[in-house]
Amino acid sequence: MEPQDELAMLLDSLAVGRHVCAGYGPAANVPIADRVFALAEQAHNDWPVEHGTGPISAPEVAAVLDRVNRWEAIEMMAGMAAVDLVRSARFQDRDGAHRAAVRVAEILGEEADWVTNREGFWASGGQWSPVTRHGIDVVVAGANDEFFSVLLAFGDD
């Protein structure tokens, strides 16, 4: 299987209906903040909110993204795919989600850059800066010279 096809399959497996969406494809020298913003806009168009506020441009998204290491990114992806961000309901098996997240990180490689809007390590709680107009959201995105991946969990509290 080609790496891009496998990346698509894995990220689709981590996406969960209207709670977690995924974006992936060729990197094409497009900044990751642009990819995150495009996915946030897609989420807003697919599941609009009445009174939401949040970034309205890719530069605003870029301003809230911080680097994380690949192991933090793996834990975030697995957690986002396994448990509802707002209501803590279980979506899917955490071990399966973790295996998929590990493979995503392997495809992107050790030199990939990873970012999130969440402050502090995933397991320790923390704050976040919005990337969508939904009440709560967390994003983790990675890119290398060939591919990008974005996983975005969101909901309204």
Coordinates of C-alpha atoms in Angstrom, one line a residue:
M1 CA 0.0 0.0 0.0
E2 CA 1.3 3.5 -0.9
P3 CA 2.1 5.7 2.1
Q4 CA -0.5 8.3 1.2
D5 CA -3.2 5.7 0.9
E6 CA -2.2 4.2 4.2
L7 CA -2.2 7.6 5.8
A8 CA -5.7 8.3 4.5
M9 CA -7.0 4.9 5.8
L10 CA -5.4 5.5 9.3
L11 CA -6.7 9.0 9.7
D12 CA -10.2 8.0 8.5
S13 CA -10.1 5.3 11.2
L14 CA -9.3 8.0 13.8
A15 CA -12.1 10.3 12.7
V16 CA -15.4 9.9 14.6
G17 CA -18.6 11.3 12.9
R18 CA -19.3 14.9 13.9
H19 CA -16.8 14.8 16.8
V20 CA -13.4 14.3 15.3
C21 CA -12.5 15.1 11.7
A22 CA -9.3 14.4 9.8
G23 CA -7.4 16.1 7.0
Y24 CA -4.4 14.6 5.1
G25 CA -2.6 14.6 1.8
P26 CA 0.5 15.9 0.0
A27 CA 2.3 18.7 1.9
A28 CA 2.8 20.8 -1.2
N29 CA 4.6 23.5 0.8
V30 CA 1.4 24.7 2.4
P31 CA 1.8 25.8 6.0
I32 CA 0.2 23.5 8.5
A33 CA -1.8 26.4 10.0
D34 CA -3.5 26.7 6.6
R35 CA -4.4 23.0 6.7
V36 CA -5.7 23.3 10.3
F37 CA -7.8 26.4 9.3
A38 CA -9.2 24.7 6.2
L39 CA -10.3 21.7 8.4
A40 CA -11.8 24.0 11.0
E41 CA -13.8 25.8 8.3
Q42 CA -15.0 22.5 7.0
A43 CA -16.1 21.5 10.5
H44 CA -17.9 24.8 10.8
N45 CA -19.7 24.4 7.5
D46 CA -20.6 20.8 8.2
W47 CA -21.7 21.5 11.8
P48 CA -22.4 25.2 12.2
V49 CA -22.6 26.9 15.6
E50 CA -24.8 29.9 16.2
H51 CA -22.8 32.0 18.6
G52 CA -19.3 30.6 18.3
T53 CA -16.2 32.7 18.2
G54 CA -12.7 31.7 17.1
P55 CA -10.0 32.3 14.5
I56 CA -11.2 33.6 11.2
S57 CA -7.9 33.3 9.3
A58 CA -5.0 30.9 9.0
P59 CA -2.6 33.5 10.6
E60 CA -4.8 33.6 13.7
V61 CA -4.6 29.8 13.8
A62 CA -0.9 29.9 13.4
A63 CA -0.6 32.2 16.4
V64 CA -2.1 29.6 18.8
L65 CA -0.3 26.5 17.5
D66 CA 2.7 25.2 19.6
R67 CA 5.1 22.5 18.9
V68 CA 4.8 19.1 20.5
N69 CA 7.0 16.0 20.1
R70 CA 5.8 13.0 18.2
W71 CA 5.1 11.0 21.4
E72 CA 2.8 13.7 22.7
A73 CA 1.2 13.9 19.3
I74 CA 0.6 10.1 19.3
E75 CA -1.1 10.3 22.7
M76 CA -3.3 13.2 21.7
M77 CA -4.4 11.5 18.5
A78 CA -5.2 8.3 20.3
G79 CA -7.1 10.1 23.1
M80 CA -9.1 12.3 20.7
A81 CA -10.2 9.3 18.7
A82 CA -11.0 7.2 21.7
V83 CA -12.9 9.5 24.0
D84 CA -15.4 12.4 23.4
L85 CA -13.7 15.7 24.2
V86 CA -16.8 17.2 25.7
R87 CA -18.8 14.4 27.4
S88 CA -16.0 11.8 28.0
A89 CA -18.1 9.1 26.2
R90 CA -16.0 6.3 24.7
F91 CA -15.8 6.4 20.9
Q92 CA -13.5 3.5 20.1
D93 CA -10.9 1.2 21.5
R94 CA -8.0 3.2 22.9
D95 CA -5.4 0.5 22.0
G96 CA -6.6 0.4 18.4
A97 CA -6.6 4.2 18.2
H98 CA -3.1 4.2 19.7
R99 CA -1.8 1.7 17.1
A100 CA -3.2 3.9 14.3
A101 CA -1.7 7.0 15.7
V102 CA 1.7 5.3 16.1
R103 CA 1.6 4.3 12.4
V104 CA 0.6 7.9 11.3
A105 CA 3.7 9.1 13.2
E106 CA 5.8 6.4 11.5
I107 CA 4.7 7.4 8.1
L108 CA 5.5 11.1 8.7
G109 CA 8.8 10.1 10.2
E110 CA 11.0 11.3 13.0
E111 CA 11.7 14.6 11.3
A112 CA 8.1 15.6 11.0
D113 CA 6.9 18.8 12.8
W114 CA 4.0 18.4 15.2
V115 CA 1.8 21.1 16.5
T116 CA -1.3 21.5 18.8
N117 CA -3.5 24.2 20.2
R118 CA -3.4 22.5 23.7
E119 CA -1.1 23.9 26.4
G120 CA 0.6 21.3 28.5
F121 CA 0.9 17.6 28.0
W122 CA -2.2 15.8 27.0
A123 CA -2.4 13.5 30.1
S124 CA -2.0 16.4 32.5
G125 CA -5.1 18.4 31.5
G126 CA -4.4 21.9 30.5
Q127 CA -5.8 24.8 28.6
W128 CA -6.3 25.3 24.8
S129 CA -6.6 28.2 22.4
P130 CA -9.5 27.7 20.0
V131 CA -9.0 26.9 16.3
T132 CA -12.7 26.5 15.6
R133 CA -15.9 28.5 16.4
H134 CA -17.1 25.5 18.5
G135 CA -17.0 25.7 22.3
I136 CA -14.2 23.2 22.8
D137 CA -11.6 22.0 20.3
V138 CA -8.3 20.3 20.2
V139 CA -6.1 19.8 17.2
V140 CA -2.9 17.9 16.6
A141 CA -1.2 18.2 13.2
G142 CA 2.0 17.0 11.7
A143 CA 3.8 17.4 8.5
N144 CA 7.0 16.4 6.7
D145 CA 8.2 17.3 3.2
E146 CA 5.8 14.9 1.6
F147 CA 2.6 14.6 3.6
F148 CA 0.5 16.4 6.3
S149 CA -2.0 15.1 8.7
V150 CA -4.5 17.0 10.9
L151 CA -6.9 15.5 13.5
L152 CA -9.4 17.9 15.0
A153 CA -11.8 17.1 17.8
F154 CA -14.5 19.6 18.6
G155 CA -17.9 20.0 20.3
D156 CA -20.1 22.4 22.2
D157 CA -20.3 22.4 25.9

